[in-house]
PDB file of C-alpha atoms in Angstrom:
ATOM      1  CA  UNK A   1       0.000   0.000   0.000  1.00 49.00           C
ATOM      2  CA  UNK A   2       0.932   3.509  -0.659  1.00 59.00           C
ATOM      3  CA  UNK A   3       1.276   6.270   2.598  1.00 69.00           C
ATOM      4  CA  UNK A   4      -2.200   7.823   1.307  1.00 71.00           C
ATOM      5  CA  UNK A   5      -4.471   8.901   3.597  1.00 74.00           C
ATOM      6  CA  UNK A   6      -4.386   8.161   7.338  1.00 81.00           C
ATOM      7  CA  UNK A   7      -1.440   5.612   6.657  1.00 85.00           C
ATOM      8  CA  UNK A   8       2.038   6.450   6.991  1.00 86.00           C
ATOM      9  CA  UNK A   9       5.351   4.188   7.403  1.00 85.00           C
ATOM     10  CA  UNK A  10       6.838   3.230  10.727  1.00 84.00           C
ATOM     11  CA  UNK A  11      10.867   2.567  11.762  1.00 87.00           C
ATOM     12  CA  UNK A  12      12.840  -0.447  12.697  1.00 85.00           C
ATOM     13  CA  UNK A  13      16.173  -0.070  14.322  1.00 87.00           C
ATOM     14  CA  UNK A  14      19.004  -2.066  14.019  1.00 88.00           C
ATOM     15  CA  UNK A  15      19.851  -3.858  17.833  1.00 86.00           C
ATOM     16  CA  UNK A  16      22.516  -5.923  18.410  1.00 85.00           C
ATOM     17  CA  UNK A  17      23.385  -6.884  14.776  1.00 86.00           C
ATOM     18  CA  UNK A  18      19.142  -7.433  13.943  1.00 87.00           C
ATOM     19  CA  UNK A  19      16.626  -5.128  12.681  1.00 86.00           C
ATOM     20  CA  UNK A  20      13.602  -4.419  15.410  1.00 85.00           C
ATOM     21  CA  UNK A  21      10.142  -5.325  14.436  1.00 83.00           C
ATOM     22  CA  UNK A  22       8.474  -1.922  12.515  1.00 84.00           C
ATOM     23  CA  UNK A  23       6.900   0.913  14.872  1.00 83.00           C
ATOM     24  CA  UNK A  24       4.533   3.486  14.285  1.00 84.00           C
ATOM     25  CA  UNK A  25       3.175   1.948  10.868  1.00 85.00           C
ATOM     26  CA  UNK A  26      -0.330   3.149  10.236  1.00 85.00           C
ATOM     27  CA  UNK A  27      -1.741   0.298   7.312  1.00 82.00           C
ATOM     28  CA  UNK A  28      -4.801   0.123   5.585  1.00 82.00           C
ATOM     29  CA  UNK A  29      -8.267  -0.781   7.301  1.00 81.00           C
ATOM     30  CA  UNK A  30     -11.599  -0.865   5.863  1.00 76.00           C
ATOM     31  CA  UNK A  31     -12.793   2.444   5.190  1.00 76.00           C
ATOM     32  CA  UNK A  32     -15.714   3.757   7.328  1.00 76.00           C
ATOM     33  CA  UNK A  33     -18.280   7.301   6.983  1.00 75.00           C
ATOM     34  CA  UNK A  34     -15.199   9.591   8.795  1.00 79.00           C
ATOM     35  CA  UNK A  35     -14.521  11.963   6.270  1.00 80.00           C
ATOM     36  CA  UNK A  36     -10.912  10.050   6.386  1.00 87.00           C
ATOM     37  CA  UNK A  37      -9.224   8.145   3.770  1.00 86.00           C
ATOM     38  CA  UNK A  38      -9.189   4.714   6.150  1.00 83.00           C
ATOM     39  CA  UNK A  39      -7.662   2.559   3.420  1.00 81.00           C
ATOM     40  CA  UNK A  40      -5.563   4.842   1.897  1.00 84.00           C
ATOM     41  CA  UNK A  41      -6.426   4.738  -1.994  1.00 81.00           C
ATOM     42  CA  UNK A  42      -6.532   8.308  -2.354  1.00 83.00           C
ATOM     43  CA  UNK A  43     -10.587   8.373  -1.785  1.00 84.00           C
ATOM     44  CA  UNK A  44     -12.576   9.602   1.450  1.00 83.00           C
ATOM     45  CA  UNK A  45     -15.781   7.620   2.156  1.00 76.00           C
ATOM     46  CA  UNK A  46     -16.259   5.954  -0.760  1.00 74.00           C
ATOM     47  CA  UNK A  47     -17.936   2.556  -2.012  1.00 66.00           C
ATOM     48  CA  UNK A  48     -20.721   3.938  -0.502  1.00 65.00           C
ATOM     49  CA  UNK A  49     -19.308   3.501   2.940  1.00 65.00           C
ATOM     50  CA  UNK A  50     -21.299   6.041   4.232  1.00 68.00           C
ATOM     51  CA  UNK A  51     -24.483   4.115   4.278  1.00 58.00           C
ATOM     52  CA  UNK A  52     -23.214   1.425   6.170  1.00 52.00           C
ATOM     53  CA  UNK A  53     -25.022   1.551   9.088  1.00 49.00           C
ATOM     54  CA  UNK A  54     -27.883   1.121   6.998  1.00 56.00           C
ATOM     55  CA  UNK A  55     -26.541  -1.924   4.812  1.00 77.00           C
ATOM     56  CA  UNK A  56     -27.769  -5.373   6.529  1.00 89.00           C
ATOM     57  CA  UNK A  57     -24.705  -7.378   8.213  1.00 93.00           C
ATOM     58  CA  UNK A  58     -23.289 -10.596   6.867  1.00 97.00           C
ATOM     59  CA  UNK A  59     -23.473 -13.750   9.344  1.00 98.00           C
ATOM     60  CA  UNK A  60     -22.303 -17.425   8.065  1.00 98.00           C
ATOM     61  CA  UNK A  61     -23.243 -20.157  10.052  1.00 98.00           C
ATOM     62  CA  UNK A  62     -21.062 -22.917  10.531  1.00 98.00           C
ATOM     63  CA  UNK A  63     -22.658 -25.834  11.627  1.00 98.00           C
ATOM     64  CA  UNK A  64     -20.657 -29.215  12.848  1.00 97.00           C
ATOM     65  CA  UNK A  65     -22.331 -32.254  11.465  1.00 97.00           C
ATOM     66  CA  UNK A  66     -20.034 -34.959  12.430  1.00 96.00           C
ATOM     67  CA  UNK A  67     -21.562 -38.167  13.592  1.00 95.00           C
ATOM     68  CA  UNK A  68     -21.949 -37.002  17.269  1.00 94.00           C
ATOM     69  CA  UNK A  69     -24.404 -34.599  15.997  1.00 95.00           C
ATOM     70  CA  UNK A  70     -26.982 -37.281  15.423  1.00 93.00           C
ATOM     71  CA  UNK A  71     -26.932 -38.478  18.846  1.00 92.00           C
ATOM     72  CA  UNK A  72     -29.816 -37.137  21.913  1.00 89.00           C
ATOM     73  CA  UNK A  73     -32.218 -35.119  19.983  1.00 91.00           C
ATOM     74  CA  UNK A  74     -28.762 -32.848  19.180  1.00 93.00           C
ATOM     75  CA  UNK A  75     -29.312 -32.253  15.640  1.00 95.00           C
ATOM     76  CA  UNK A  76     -33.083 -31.439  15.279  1.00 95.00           C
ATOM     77  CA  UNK A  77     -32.275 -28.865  18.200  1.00 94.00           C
ATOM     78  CA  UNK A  78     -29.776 -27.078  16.253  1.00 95.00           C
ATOM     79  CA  UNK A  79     -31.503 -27.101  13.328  1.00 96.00           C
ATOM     80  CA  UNK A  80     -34.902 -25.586  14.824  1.00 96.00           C
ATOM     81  CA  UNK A  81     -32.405 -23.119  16.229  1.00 95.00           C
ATOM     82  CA  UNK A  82     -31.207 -21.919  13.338  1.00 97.00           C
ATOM     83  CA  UNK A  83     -34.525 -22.013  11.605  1.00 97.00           C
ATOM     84  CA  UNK A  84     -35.941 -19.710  14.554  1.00 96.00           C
ATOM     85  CA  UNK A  85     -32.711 -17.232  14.124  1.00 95.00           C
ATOM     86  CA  UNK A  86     -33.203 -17.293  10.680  1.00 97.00           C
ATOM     87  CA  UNK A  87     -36.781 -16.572  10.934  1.00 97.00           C
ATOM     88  CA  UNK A  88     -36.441 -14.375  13.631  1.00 96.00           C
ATOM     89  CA  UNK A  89     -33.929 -12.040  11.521  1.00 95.00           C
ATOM     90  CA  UNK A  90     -35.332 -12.503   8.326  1.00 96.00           C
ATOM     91  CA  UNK A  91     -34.354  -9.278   5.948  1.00 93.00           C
ATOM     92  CA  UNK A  92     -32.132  -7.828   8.784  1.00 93.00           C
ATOM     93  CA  UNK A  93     -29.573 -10.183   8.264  1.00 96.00           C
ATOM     94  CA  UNK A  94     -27.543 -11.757   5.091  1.00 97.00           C
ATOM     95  CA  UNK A  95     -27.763 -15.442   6.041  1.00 98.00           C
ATOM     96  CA  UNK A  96     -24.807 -18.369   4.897  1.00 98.00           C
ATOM     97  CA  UNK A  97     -24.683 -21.714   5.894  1.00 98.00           C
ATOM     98  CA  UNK A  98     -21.869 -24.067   6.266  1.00 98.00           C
ATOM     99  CA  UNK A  99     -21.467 -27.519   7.289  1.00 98.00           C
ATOM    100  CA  UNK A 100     -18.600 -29.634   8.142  1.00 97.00           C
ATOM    101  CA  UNK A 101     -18.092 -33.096   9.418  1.00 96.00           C
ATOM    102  CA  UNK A 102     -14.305 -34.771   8.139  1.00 96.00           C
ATOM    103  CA  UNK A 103     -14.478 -32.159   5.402  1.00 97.00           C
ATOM    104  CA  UNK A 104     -16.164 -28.934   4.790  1.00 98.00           C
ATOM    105  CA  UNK A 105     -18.369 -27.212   2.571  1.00 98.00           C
ATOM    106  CA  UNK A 106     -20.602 -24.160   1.522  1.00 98.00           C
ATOM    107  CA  UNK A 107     -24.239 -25.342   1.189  1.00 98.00           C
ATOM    108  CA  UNK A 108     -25.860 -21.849   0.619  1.00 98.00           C
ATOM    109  CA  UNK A 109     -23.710 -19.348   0.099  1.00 98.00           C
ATOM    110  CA  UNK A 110     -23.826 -15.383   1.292  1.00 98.00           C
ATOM    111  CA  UNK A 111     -24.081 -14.550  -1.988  1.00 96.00           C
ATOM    112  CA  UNK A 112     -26.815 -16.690  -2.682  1.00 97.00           C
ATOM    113  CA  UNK A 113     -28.608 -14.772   0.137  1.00 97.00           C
ATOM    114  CA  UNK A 114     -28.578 -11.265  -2.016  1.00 94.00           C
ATOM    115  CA  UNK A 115     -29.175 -13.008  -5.477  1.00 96.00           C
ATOM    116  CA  UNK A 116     -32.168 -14.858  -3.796  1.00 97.00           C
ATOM    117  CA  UNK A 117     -33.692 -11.206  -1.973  1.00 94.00           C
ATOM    118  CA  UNK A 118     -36.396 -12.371  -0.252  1.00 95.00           C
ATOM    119  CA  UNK A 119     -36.310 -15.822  -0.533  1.00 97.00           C
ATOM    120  CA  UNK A 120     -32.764 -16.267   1.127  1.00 97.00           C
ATOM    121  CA  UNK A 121     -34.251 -17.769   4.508  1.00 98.00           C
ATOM    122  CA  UNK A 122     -36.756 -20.300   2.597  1.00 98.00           C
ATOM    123  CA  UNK A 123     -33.480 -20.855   0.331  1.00 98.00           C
ATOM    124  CA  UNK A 124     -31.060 -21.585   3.038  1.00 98.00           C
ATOM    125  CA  UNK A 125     -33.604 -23.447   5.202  1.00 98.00           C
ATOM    126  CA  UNK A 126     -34.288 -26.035   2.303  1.00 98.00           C
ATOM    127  CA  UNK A 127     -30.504 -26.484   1.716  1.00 98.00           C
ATOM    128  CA  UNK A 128     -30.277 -27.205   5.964  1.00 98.00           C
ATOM    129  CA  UNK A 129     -33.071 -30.075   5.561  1.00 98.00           C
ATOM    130  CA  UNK A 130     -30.920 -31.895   3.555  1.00 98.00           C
ATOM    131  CA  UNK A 131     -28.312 -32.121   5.983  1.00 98.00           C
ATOM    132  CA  UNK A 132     -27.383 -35.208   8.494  1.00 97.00           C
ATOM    133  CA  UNK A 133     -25.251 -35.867  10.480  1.00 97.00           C
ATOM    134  CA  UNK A 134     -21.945 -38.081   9.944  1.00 96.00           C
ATOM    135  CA  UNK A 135     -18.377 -38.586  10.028  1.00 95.00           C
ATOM    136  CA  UNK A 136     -15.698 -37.243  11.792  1.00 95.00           C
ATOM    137  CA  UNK A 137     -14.758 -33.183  12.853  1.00 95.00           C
ATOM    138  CA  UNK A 138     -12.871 -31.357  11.084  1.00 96.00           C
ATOM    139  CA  UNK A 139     -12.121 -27.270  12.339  1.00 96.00           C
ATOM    140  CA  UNK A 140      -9.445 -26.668  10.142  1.00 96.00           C
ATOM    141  CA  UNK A 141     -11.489 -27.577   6.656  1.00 97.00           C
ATOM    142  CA  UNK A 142     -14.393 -25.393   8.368  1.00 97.00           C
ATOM    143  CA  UNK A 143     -12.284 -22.396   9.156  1.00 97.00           C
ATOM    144  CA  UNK A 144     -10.000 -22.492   5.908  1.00 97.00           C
ATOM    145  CA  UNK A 145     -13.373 -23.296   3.742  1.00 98.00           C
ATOM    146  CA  UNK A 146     -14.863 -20.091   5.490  1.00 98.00           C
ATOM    147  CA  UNK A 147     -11.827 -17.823   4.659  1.00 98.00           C
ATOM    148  CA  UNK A 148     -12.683 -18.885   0.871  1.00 98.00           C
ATOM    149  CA  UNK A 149     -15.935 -18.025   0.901  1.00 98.00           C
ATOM    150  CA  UNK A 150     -15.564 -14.665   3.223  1.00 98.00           C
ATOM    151  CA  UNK A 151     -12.638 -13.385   0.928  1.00 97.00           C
ATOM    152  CA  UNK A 152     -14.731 -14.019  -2.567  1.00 97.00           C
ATOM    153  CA  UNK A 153     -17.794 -12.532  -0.692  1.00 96.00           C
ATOM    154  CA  UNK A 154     -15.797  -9.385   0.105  1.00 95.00           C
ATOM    155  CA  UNK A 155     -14.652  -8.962  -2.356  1.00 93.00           C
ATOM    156  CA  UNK A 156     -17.849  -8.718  -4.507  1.00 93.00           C
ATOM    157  CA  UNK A 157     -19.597  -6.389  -1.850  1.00 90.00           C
ATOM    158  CA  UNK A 158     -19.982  -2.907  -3.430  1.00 83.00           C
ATOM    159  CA  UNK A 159     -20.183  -1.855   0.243  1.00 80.00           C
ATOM    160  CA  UNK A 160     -16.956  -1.678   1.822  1.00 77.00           C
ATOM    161  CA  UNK A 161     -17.036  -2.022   5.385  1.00 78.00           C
ATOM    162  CA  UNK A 162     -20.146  -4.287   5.617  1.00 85.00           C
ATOM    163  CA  UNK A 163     -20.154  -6.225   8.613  1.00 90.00           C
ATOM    164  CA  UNK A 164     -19.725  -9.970   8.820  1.00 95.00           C
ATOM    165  CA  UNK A 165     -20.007 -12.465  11.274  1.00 97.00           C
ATOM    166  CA  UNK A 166     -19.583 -16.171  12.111  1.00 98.00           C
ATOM    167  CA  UNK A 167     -21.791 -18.687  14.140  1.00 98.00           C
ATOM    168  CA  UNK A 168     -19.458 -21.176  14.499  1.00 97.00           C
ATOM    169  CA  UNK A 169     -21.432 -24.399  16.258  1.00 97.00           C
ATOM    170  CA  UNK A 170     -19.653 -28.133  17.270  1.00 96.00           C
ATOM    171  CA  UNK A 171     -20.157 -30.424  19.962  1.00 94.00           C
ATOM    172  CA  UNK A 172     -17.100 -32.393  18.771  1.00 84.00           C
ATOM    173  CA  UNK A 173     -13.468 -32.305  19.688  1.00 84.00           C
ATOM    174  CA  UNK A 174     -10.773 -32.043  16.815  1.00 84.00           C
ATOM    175  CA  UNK A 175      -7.418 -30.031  16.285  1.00 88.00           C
ATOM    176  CA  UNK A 176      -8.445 -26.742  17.703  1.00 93.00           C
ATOM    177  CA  UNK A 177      -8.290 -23.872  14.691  1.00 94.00           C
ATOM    178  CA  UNK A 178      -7.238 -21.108  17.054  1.00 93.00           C
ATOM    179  CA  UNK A 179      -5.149 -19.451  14.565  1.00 93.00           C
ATOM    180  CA  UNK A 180      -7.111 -19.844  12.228  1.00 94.00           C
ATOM    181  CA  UNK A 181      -9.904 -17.758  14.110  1.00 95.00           C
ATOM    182  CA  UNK A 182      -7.329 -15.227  14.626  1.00 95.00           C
ATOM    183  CA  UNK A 183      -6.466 -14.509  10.722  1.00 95.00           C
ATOM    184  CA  UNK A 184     -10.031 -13.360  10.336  1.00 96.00           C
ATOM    185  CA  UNK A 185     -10.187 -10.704  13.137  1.00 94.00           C
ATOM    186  CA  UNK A 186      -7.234  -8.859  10.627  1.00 92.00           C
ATOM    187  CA  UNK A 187      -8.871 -10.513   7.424  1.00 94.00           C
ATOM    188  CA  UNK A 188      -7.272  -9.048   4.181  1.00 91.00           C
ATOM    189  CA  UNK A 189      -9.483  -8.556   1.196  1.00 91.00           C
ATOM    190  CA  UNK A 190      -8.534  -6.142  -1.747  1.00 83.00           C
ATOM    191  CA  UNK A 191      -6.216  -4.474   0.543  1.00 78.00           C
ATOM    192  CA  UNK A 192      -8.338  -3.555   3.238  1.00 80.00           C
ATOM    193  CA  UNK A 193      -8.828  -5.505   6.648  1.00 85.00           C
ATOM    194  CA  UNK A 194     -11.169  -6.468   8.100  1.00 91.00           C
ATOM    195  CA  UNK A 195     -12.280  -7.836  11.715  1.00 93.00           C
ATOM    196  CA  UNK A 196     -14.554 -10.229  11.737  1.00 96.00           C
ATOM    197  CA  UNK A 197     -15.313 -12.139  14.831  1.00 96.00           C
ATOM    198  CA  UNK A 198     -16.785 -15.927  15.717  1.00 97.00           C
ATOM    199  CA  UNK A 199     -19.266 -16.787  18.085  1.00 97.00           C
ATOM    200  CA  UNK A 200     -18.593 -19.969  19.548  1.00 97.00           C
ATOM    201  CA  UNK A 201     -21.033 -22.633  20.408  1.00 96.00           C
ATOM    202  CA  UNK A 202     -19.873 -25.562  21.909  1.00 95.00           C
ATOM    203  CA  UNK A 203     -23.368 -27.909  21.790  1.00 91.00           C
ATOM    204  CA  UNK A 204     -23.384 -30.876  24.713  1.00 88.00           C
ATOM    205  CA  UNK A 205     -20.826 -32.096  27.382  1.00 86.00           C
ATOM    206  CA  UNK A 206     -18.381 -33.309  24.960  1.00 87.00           C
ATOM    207  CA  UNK A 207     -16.634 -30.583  23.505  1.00 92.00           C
ATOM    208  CA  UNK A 208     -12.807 -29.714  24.295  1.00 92.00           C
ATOM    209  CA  UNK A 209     -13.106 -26.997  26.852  1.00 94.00           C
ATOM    210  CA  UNK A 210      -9.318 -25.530  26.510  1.00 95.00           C
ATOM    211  CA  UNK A 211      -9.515 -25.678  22.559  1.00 95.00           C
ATOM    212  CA  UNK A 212     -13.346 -23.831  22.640  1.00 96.00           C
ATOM    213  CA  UNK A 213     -11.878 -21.220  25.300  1.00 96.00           C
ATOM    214  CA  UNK A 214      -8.869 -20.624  22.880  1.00 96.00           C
ATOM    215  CA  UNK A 215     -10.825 -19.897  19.997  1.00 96.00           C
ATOM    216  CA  UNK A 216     -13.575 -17.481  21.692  1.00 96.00           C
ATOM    217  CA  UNK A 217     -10.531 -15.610  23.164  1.00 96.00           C
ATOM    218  CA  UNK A 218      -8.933 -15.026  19.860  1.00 96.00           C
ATOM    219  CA  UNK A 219     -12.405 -14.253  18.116  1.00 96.00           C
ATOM    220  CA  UNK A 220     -12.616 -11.505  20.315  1.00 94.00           C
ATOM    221  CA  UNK A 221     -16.227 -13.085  21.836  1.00 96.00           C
ATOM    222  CA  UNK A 222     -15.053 -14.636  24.918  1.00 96.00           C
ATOM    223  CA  UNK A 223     -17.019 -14.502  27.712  1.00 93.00           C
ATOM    224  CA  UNK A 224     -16.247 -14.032  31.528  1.00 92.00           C
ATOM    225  CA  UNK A 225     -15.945 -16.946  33.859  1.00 91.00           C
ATOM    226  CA  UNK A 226     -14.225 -20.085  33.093  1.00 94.00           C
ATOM    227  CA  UNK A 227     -15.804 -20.809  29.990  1.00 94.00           C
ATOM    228  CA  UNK A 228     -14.926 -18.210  27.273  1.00 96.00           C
ATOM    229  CA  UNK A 229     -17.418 -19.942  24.555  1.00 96.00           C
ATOM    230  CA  UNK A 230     -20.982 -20.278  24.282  1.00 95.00           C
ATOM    231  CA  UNK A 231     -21.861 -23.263  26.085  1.00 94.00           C
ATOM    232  CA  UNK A 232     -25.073 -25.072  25.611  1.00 91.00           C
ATOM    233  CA  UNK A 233     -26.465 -28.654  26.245  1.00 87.00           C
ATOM    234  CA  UNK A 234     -30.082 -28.271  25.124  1.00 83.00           C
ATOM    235  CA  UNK A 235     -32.467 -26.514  23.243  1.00 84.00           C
ATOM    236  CA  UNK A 236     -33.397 -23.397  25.302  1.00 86.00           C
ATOM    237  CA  UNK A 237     -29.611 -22.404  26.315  1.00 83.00           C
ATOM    238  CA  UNK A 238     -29.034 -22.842  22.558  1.00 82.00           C
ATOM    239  CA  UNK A 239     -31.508 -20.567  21.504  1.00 77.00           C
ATOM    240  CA  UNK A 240     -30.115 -17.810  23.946  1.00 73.00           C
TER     241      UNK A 240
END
């Protein structure tokens, strides 16, 4: 990037025979309605930034559904959870859904949601009822598969500075995808960043506590107490 706008270059010393991490930098960040040239093009406030307030939010839904899911009533609560939230915020909210079990996948994408206008709930909720649960659990293909989508998503969105969100939702244990969590609160796209945080539901009593904790910490979500994630082990804590 170029020192446009509100970014400048920073300083590194030489200490000991080894240059210092840079100082002072100011880079690029998504530009917002300031009357400031946030990421540092040469333009203030545009991309029609300043009607973001007004522009609905982006939230993609990932949703584990690894063979666990299928066991005590689990999966039909989560899925008349998500029908209820999806109902609930129906035209307030740009809806995706993702599933993973070993692997990962987009089965209704956040673009669908604005090609399909009105139908993007009734959309979404028909590709969730084809759904089951099976196999094994897989963070890494969830969170890596999400960066995909998020970056092509973003980089589409003639509003720059949209909100976007993740619902992030397993009641498995797996290698915990902590850093990957943490590349999306300074998310990259067109060379702007962007922080987009993860809620994190861990469903039932079989979760990984210290993985789950790790990840809400880094999202920027956690919560206070000794569980920094979402917990929830039936239906009415899962709707809250």
């Amino acid at each position: 990037y170029s020192c446009k706008g509100e970014c400048k270059a920073g300083t590194v010393s030489c200490n000991k025979g080894a240059w210092t991490a840079c100082s002072g930098d100011v880079k690029p960040v998504a530009e917002i309605c300031d009357k400031k040239d946030n990421d540092c093009d040469g333009q203030t406030d545009e991309d029609n930034v300043c009607n973001v307030p007004c522009s609905h939010p982006n939230l993609l839904i990932i949703l584990d559904k690894s063979g666990s899911m299928g066991q005590n009533n689990k999966w039909n609560d989560v899925v008349g959870v998500i029908r209820n939230i999806t109902n609930t915020y129906n035209g307030k909210v740009r809806f995706g859904l993702e599933s993973f079990s070993s692997a990962a996948r987009v089965d209704y994408g956040l673009d669908s949601c604005v090609q399909d206008g009105t139908k993007c709930v009734s959309n979404l909720q028909k590709a969730l009822s084809r759904l089951s649960p099976g196999g094994g659990t897989n963070f890494l293909a969830a969170l890596s598969t999400a960066q995909t989508h998020l970056k092509d998503v973003i980089g589409k969105d003639s509003v720059k500075g949209r909100k976007h969100r993740i619902l992030f939702i397993t009641d498995g244990q797996a290698t915990c995808a902590d850093r990957e969590i943490t590349v999306l609160r300074s998310f990259r796209v067109g060379g702007v960043t962007y922080d987009i945080k993860t809620y994190v539901v861990g469903w039932g009593t079989g979760v990984e506590v210290t993985c789950l904790n790790r990840m809400a910490t880094n999202a920027g979500t956690a919560q206070s107490g000794s569980k920094k994630y979402y917990s929830a082990n039936d239906y009415a804590a899962l709707l809250k």
